PDB file of C-alpha atoms in Angstrom:
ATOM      1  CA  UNK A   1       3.181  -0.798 -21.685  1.00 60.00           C
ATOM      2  CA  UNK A   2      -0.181  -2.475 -20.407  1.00 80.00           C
ATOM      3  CA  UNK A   3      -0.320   0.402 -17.858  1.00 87.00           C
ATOM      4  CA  UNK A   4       0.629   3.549 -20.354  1.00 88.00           C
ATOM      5  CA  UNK A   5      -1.829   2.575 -22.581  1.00 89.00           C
ATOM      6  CA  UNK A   6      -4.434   2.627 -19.434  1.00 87.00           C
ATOM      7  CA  UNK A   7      -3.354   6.185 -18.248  1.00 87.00           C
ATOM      8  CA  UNK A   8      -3.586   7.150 -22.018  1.00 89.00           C
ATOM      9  CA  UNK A   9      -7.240   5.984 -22.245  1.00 88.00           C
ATOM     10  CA  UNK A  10      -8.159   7.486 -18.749  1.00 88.00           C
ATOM     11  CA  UNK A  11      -6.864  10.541 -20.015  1.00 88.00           C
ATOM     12  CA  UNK A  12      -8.769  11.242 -22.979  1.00 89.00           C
ATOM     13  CA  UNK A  13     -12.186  10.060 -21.251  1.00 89.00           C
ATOM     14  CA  UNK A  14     -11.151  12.968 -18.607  1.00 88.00           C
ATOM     15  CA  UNK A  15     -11.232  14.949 -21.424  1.00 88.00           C
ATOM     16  CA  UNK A  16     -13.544  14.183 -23.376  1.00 89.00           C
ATOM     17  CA  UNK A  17     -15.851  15.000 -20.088  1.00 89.00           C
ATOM     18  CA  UNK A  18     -14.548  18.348 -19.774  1.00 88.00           C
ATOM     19  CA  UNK A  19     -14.684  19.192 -23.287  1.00 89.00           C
ATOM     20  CA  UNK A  20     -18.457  17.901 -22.659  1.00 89.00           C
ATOM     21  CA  UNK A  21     -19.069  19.790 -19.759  1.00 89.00           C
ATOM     22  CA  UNK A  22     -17.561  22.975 -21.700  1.00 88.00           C
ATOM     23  CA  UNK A  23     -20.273  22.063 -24.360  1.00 88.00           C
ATOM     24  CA  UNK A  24     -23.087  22.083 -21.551  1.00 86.00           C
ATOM     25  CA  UNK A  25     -22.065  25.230 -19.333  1.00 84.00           C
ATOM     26  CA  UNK A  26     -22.124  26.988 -23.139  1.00 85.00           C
ATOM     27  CA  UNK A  27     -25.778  25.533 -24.120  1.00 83.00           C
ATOM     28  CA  UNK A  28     -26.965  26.131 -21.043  1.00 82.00           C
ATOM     29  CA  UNK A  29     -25.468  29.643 -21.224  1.00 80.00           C
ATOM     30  CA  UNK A  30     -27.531  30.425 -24.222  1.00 81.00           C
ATOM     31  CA  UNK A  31     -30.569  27.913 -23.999  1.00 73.00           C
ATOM     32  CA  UNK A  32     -33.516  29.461 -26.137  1.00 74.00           C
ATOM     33  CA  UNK A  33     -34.579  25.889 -28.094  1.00 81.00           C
ATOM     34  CA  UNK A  34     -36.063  22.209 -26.973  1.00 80.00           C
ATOM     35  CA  UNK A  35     -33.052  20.869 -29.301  1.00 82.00           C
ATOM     36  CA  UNK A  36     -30.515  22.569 -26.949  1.00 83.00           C
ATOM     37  CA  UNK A  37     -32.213  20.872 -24.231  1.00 84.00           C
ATOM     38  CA  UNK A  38     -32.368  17.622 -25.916  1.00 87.00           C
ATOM     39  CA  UNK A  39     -28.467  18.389 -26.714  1.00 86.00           C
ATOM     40  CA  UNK A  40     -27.667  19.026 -23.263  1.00 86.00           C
ATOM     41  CA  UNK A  41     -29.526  16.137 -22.449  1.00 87.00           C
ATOM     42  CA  UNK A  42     -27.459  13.425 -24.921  1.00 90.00           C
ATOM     43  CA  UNK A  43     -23.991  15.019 -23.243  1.00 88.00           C
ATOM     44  CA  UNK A  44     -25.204  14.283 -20.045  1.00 88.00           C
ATOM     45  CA  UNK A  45     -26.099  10.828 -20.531  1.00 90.00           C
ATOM     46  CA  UNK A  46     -22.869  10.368 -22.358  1.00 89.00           C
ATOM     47  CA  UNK A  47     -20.829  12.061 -19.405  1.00 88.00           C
ATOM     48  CA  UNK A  48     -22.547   9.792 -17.193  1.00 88.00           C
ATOM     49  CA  UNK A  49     -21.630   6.451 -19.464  1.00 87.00           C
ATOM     50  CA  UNK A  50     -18.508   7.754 -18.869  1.00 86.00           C
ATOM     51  CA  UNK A  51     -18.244   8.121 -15.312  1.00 85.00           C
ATOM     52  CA  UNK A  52     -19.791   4.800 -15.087  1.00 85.00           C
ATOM     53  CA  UNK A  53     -17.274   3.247 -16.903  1.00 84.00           C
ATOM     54  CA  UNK A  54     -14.318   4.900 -15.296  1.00 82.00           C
ATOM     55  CA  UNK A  55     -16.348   3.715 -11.712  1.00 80.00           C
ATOM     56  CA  UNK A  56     -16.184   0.132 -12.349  1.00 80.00           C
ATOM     57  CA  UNK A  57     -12.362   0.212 -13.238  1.00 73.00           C
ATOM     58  CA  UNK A  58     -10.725  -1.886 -10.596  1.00 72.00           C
ATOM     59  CA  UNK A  59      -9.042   0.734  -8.120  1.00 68.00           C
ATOM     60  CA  UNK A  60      -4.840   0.793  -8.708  1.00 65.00           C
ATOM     61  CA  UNK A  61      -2.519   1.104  -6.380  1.00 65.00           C
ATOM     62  CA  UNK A  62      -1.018   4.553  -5.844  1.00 63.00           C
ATOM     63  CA  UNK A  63       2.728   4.690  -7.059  1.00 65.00           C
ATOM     64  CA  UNK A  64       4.840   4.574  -4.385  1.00 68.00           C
ATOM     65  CA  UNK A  65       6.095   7.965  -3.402  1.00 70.00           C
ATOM     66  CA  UNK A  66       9.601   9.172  -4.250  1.00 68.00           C
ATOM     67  CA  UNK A  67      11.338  10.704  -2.021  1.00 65.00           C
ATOM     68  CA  UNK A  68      13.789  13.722  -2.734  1.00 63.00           C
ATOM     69  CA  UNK A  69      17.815  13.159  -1.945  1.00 65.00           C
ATOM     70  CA  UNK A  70      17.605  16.118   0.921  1.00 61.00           C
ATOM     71  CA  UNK A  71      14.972  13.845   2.596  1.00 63.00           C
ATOM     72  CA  UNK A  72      16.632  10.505   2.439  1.00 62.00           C
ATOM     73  CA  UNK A  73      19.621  12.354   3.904  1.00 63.00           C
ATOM     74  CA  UNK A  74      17.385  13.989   7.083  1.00 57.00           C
TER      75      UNK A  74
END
């Protein structure tokens, strides 16, 4: 349960980056003020909070691999 709830939070700070990053590419598309830049600014330091956060997560193991029943039978 401990673990789904984990992959459920990883997930939404994944995309809450790209939906971030979206944000950016689309400022930076049409730039023209200083508040876009200060905008673009405030979802970069936010992605970056974010990636910081998701670096200091202890690494997990990778779930072991499953193998298919044609390969258990090679």
């Amino acid at each position: 349960m401990n673990n789904e709830k984990e992959i459920q939070t990883l997930k939404n700070q994944v995309n809450s980056l790209v939906y971030q990053l979206l944000k950016i590419n689309k400022l930076l598309a049409r730039m023209t003020t200083q508040l876009d830049l200060q905008e673009v600014r405030q979802l970069i330091a936010e992605n970056l909070r974010i990636l910081e956060s998701l670096r200091s997560l202890p690494p997990h193991p990778a779930p072991p691999i499953r193998q298919s029943q044609d390969a258990k039978n090679c």
